[in-house]
Backbone as JSON, one array per atom type, in Angstrom:
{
  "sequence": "XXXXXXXXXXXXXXXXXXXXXXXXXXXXXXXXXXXXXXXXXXXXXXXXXXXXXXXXXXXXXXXXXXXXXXXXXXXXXXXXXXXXXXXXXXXXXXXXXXXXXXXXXXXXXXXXXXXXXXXXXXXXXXXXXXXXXXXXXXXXXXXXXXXXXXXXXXXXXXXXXXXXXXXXXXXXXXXXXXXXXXXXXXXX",
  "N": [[-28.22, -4.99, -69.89], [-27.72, -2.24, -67.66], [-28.84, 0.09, -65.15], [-28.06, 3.48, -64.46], [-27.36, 5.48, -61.7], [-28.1, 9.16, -62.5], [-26.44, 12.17, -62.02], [-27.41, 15.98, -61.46], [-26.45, 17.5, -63.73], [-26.29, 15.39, -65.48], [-28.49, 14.8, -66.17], [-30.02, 17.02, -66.88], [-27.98, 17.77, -69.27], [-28.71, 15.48, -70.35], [-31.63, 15.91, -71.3], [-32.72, 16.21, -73.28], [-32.29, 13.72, -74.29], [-34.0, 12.04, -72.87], [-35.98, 12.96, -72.88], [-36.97, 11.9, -75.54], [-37.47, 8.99, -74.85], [-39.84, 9.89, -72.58], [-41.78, 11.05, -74.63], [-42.23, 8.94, -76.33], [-42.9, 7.14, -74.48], [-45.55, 8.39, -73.69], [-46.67, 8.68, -75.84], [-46.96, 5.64, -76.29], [-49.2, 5.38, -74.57], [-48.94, 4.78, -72.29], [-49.61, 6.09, -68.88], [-48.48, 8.88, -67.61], [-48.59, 11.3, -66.6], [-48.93, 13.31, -68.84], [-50.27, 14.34, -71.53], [-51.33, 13.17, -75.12], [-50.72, 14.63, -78.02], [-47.36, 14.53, -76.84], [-45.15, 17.22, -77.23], [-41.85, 17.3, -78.21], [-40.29, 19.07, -77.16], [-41.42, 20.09, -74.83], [-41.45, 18.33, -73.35], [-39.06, 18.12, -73.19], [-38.15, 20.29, -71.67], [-39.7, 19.87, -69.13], [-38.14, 17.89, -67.86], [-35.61, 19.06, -67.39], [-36.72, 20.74, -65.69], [-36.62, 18.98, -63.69], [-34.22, 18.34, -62.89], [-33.13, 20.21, -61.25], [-34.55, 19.74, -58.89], [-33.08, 17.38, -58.13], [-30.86, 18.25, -58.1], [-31.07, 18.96, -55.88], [-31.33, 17.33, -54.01], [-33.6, 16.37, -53.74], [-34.96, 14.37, -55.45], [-33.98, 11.34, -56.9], [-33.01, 9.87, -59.89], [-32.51, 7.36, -62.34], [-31.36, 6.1, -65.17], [-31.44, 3.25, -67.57], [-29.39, 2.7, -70.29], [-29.29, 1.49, -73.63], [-27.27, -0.14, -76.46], [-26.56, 1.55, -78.12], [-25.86, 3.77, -76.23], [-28.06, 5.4, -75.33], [-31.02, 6.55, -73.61], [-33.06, 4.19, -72.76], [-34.83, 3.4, -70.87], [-35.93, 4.33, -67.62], [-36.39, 5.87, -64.17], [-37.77, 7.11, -60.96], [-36.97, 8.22, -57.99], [-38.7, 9.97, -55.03], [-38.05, 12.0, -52.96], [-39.61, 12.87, -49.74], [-39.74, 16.5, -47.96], [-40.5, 16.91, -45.58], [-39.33, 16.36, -41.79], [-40.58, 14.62, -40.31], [-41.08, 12.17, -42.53], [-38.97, 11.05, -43.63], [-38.38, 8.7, -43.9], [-39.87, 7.36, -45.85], [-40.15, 7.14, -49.3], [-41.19, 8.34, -52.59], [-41.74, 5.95, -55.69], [-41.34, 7.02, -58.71], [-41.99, 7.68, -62.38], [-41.49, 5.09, -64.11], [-40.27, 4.31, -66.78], [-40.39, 2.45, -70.0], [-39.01, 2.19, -72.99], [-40.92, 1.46, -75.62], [-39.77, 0.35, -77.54], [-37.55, -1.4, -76.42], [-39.09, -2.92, -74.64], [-40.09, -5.86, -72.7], [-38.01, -7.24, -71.9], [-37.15, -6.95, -69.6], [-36.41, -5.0, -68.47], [-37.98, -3.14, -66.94], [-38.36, -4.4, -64.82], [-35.6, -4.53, -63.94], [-34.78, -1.84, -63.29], [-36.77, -1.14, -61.08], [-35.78, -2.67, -59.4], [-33.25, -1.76, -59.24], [-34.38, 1.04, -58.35], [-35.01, 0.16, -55.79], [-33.34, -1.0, -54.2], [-31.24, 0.98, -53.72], [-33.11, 2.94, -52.67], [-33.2, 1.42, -50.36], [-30.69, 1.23, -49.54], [-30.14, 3.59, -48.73], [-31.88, 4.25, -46.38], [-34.52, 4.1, -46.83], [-37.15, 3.19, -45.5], [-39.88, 2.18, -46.6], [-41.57, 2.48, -49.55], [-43.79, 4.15, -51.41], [-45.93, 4.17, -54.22], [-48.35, 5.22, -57.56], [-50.42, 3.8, -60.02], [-51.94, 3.51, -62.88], [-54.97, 2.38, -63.34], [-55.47, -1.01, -63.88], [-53.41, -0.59, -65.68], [-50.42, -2.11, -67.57], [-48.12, -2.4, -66.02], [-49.2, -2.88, -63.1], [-49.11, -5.43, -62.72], [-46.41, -6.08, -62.64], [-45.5, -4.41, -60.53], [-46.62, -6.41, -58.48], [-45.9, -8.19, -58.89], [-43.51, -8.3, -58.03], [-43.71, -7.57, -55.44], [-45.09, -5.71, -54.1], [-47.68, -4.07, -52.16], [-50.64, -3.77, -52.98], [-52.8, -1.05, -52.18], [-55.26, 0.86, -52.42], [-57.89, 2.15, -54.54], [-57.78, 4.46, -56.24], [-61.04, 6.45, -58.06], [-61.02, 8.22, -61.23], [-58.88, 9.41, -60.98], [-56.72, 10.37, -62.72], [-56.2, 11.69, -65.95], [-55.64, 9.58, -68.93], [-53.21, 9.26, -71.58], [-55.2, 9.6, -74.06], [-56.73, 11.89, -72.8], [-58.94, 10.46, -71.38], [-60.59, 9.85, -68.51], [-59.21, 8.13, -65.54], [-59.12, 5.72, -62.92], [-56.78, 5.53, -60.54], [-54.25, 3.15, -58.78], [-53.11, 2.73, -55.25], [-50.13, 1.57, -54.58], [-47.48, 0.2, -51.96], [-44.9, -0.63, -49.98], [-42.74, -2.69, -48.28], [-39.27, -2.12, -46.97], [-37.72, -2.33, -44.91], [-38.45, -4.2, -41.95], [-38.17, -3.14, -39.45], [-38.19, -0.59, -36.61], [-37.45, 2.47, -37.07], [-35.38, 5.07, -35.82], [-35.56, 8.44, -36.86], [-34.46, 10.79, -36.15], [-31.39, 10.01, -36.46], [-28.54, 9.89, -38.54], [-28.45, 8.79, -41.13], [-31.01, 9.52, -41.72], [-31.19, 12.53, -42.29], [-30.42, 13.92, -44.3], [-31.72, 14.25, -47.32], [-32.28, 11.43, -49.64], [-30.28, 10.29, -48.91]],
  "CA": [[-28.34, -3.58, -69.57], [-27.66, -2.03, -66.2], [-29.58, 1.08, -64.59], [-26.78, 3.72, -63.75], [-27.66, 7.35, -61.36], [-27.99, 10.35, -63.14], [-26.91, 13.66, -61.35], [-28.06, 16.64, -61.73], [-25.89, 17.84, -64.54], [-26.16, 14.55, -66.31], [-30.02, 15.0, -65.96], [-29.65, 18.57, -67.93], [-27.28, 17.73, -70.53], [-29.35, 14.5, -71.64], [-32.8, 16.03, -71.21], [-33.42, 15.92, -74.76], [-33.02, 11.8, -74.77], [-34.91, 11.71, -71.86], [-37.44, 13.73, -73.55], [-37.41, 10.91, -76.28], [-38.3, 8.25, -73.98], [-41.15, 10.59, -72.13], [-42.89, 11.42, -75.87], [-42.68, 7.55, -76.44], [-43.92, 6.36, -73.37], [-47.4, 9.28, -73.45], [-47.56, 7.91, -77.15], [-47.49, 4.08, -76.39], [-50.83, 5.12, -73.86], [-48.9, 4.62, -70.67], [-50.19, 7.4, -68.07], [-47.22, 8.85, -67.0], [-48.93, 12.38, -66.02], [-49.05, 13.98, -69.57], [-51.41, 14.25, -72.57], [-50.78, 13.32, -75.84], [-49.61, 14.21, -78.05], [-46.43, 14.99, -76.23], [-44.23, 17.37, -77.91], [-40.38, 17.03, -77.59], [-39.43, 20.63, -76.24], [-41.84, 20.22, -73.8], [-40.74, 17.2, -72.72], [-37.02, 18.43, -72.76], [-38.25, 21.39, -70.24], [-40.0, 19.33, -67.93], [-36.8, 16.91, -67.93], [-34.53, 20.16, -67.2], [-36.69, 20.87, -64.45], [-35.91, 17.68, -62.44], [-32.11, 18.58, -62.85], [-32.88, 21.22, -60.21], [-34.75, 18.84, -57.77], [-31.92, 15.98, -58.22], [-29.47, 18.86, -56.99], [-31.04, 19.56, -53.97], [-31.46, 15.8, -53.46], [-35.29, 15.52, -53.52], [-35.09, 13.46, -56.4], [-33.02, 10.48, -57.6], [-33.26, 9.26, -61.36], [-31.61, 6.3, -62.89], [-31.59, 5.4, -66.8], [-30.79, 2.64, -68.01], [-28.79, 2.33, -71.79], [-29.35, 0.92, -74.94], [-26.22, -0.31, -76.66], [-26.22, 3.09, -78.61], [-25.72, 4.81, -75.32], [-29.34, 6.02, -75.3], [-32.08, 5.82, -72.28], [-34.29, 3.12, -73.19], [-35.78, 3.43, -69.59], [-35.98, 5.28, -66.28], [-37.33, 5.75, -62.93], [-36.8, 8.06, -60.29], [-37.44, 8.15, -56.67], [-39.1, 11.41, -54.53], [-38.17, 12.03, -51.35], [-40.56, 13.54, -49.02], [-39.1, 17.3, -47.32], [-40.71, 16.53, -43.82], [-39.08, 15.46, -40.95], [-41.14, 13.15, -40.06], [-41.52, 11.26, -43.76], [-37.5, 10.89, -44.1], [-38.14, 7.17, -43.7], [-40.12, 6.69, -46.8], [-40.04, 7.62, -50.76], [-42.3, 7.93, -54.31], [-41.47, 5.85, -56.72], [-41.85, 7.81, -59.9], [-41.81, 7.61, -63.53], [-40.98, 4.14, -64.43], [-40.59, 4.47, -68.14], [-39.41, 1.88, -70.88], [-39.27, 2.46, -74.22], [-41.79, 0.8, -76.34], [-38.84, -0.88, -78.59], [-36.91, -2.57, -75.31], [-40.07, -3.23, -73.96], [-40.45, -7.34, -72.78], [-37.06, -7.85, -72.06], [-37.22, -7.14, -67.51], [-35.57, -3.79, -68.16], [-38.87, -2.71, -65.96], [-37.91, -4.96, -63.48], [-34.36, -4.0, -63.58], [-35.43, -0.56, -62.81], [-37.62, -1.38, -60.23], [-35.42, -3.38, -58.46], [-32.32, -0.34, -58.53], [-34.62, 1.71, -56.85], [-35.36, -0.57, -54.37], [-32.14, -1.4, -53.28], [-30.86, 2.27, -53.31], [-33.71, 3.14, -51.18], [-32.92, 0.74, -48.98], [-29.39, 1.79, -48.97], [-30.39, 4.97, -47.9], [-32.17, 4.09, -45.02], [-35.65, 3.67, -46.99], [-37.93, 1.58, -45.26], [-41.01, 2.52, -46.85], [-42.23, 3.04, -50.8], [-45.45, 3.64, -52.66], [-46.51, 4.93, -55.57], [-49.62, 4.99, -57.7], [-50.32, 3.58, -61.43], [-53.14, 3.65, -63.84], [-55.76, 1.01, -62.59], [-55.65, -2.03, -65.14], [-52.01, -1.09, -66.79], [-49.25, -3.78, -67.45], [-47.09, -1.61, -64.89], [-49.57, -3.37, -62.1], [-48.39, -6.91, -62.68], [-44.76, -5.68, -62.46], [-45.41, -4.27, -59.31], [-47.52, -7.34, -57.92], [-44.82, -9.32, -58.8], [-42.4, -7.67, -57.04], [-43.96, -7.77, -53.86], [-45.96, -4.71, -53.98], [-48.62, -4.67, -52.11], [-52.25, -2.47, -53.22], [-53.65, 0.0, -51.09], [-56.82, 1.41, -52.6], [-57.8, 2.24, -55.83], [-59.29, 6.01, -56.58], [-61.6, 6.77, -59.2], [-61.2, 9.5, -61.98], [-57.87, 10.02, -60.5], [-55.76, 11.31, -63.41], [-56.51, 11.32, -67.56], [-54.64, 8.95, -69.98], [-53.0, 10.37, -72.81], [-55.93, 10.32, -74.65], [-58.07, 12.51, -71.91], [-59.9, 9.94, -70.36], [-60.51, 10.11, -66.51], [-59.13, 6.58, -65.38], [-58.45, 5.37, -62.07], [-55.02, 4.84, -60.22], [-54.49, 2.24, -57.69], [-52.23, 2.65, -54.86], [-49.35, 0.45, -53.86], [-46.49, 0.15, -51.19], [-43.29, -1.73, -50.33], [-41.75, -1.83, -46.97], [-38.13, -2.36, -47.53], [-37.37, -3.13, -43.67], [-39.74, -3.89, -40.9], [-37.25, -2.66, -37.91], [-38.66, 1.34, -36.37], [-36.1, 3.57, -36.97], [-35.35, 6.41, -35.49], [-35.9, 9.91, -38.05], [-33.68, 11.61, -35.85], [-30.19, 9.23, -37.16], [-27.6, 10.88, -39.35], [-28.98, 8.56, -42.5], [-32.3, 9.93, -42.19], [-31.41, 13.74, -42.16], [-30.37, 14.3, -45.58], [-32.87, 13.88, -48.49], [-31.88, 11.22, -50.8], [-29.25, 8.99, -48.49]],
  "C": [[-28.2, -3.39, -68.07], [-28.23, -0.49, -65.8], [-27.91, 2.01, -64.21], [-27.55, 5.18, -63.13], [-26.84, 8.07, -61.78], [-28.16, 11.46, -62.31], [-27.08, 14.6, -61.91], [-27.89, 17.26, -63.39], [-26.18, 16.96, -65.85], [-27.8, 14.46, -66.77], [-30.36, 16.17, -67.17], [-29.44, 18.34, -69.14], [-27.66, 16.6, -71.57], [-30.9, 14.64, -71.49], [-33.64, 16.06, -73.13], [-33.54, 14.0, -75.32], [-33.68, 11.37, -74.01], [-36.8, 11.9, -72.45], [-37.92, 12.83, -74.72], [-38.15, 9.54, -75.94], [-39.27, 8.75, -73.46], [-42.14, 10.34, -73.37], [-43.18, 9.5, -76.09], [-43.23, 6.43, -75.8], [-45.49, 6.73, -73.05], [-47.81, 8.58, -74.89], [-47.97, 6.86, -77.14], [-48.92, 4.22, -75.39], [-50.12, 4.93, -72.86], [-49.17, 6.39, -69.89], [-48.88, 7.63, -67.06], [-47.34, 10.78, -66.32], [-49.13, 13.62, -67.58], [-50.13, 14.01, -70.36], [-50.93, 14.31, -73.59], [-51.3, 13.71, -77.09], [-48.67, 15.24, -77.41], [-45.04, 15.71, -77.27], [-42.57, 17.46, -77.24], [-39.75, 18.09, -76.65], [-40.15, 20.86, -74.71], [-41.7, 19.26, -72.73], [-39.66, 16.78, -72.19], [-37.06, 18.87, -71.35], [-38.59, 20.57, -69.38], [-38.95, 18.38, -67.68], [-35.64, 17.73, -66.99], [-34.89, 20.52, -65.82], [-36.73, 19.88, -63.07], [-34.43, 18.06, -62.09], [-32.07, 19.39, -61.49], [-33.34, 20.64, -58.5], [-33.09, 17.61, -57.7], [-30.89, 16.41, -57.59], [-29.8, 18.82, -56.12], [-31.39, 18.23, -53.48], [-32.78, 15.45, -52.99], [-35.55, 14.63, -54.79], [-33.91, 12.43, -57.51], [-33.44, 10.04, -59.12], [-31.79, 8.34, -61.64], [-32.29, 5.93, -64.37], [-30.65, 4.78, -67.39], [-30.37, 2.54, -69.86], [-29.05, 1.52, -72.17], [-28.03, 1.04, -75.18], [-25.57, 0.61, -77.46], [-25.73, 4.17, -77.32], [-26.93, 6.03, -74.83], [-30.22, 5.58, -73.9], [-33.12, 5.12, -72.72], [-35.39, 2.73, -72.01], [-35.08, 4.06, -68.42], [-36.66, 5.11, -65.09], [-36.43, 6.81, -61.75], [-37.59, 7.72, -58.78], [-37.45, 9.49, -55.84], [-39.35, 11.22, -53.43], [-38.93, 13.16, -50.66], [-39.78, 14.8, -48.25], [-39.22, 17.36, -46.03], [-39.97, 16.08, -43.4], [-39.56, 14.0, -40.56], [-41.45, 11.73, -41.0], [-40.17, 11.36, -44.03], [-37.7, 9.77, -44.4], [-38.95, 6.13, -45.12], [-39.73, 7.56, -48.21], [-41.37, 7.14, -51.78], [-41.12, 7.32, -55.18], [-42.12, 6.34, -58.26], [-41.38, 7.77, -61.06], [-41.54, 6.12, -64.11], [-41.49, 4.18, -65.77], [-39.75, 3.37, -68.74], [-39.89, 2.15, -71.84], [-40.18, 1.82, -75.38], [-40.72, -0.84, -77.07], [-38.11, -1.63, -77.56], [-37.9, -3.1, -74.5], [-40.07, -5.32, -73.67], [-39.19, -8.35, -72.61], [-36.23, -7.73, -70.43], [-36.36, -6.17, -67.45], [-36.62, -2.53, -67.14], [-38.25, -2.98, -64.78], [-36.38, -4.58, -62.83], [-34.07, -2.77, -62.99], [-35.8, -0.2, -61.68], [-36.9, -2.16, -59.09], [-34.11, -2.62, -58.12], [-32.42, 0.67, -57.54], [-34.89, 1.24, -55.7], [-34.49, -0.59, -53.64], [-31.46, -0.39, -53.33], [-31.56, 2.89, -52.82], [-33.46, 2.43, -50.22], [-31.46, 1.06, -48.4], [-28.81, 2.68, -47.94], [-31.33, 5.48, -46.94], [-33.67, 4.33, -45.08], [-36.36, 2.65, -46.44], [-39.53, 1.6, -45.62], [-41.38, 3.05, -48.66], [-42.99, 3.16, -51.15], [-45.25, 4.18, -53.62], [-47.58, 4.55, -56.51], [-49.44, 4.91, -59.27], [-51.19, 3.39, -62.34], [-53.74, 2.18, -63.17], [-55.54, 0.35, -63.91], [-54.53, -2.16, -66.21], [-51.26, -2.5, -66.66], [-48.61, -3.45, -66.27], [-47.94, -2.49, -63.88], [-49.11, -5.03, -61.82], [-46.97, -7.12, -62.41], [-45.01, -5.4, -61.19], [-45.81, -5.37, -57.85], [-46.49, -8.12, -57.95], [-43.8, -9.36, -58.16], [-42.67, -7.76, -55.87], [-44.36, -6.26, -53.52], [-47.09, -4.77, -53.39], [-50.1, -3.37, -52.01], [-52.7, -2.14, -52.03], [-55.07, 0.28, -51.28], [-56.56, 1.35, -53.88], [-59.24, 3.63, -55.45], [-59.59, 6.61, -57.75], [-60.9, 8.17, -59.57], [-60.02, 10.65, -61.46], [-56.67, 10.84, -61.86], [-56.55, 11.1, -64.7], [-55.56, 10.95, -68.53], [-53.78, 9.29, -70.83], [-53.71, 10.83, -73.47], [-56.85, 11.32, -73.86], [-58.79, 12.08, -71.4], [-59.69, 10.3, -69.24], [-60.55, 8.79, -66.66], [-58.8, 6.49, -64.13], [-57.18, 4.82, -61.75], [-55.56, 4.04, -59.02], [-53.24, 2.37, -56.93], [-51.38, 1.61, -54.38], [-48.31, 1.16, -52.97], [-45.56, -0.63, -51.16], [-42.59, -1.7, -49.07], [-40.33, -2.77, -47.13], [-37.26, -3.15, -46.04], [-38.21, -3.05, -42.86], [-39.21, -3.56, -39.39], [-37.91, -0.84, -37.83], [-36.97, 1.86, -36.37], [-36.11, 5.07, -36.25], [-35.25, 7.62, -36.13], [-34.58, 10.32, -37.71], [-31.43, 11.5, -36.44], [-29.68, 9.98, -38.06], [-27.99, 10.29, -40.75], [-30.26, 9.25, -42.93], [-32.33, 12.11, -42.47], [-30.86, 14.67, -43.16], [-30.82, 13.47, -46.54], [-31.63, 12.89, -49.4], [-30.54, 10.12, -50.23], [-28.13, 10.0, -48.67]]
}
């Protein structure tokens, strides 16, 4: 499998298989910001409304195919609108599908956005993940490295209050200058 970016359009017009992966990732219990159960239309809409960030280039998404031509996983990356935060990004959503699950299509994921943030003149990532998921060993392994961990920070699918734990990633350790022609449009 290979990760490919999805623009805005392509974001839109497959928000309903996107929306199949979302409902199956709040159902398997990963905390991905919803509650379940997750129904599909609502899952479409919130899908539809990334399409509109992705245009204006605050948000990259990549999903990778199943041999049906389906998204069997995702991940997106959220660039900050400040001046002064050009130099880093969120990594966000990292979804796989329950059924491709165990087969480093996480990692494959995880390692697209890395190296297309870095492309684009990222030298800086975090992002935050349920305290105690599998997702933390993926990131640990990668060379992630934990920040904190804050209580009663979001609720599971089922409604618990669970803690997230933050991580980071610095992609280059050279200072850059903000002001540079890579850093002054969102998204590289």
């Amino acid at each position: 499998m290979r990760a490919e970016r999805w623009n805005a359009a392509q974001v839109r017009e497959r928000a309903g298989q996107l929306a199949e992966l979302l409902t199956d990732t709040v159902a398997g219990g990963a905390s991905v910001g919803f509650l379940a159960p997750l129904a599909h239309e609502e899952a479409a809409a919130w899908w539809r409304e990334r399409a509109a960030a992705t245009a204006a280039g605050r948000l990259a998404v990549w999903a990778a195919l199943d041999g049906t031509g389906r998204p069997a996983g995702t991940v997106s990356l959220a660039y900050p609108d400040k001046p002064n935060s050009r130099h880093r990004a969120e990594l966000v959503k990292l979804m796989v599908h329950r059924c491709a699950r165990g087969q480093g299509l996480g990692r494959l994921l995880l390692a697209t956005a890395e190296e297309a943030a870095a492309a684009a003149g990222i030298t800086l990532l975090h992002l935050d993940t349920e305290t105690g998921s599998r997702a933390e060993h993926l990131y640990r392994s990668a060379g992630w490295t934990e920040a904190g961990t804050i209580p009663d920070y979001a609720a599971s699918p089922a409604g618990e209050l669970r803690p997230t734990t933050l991580y980071f990633k610095r992609l280059d350790s050279e200072r850059h200058d903000l002001k540079r022609p890579e850093f002054r449009r969102l998204g590289g």
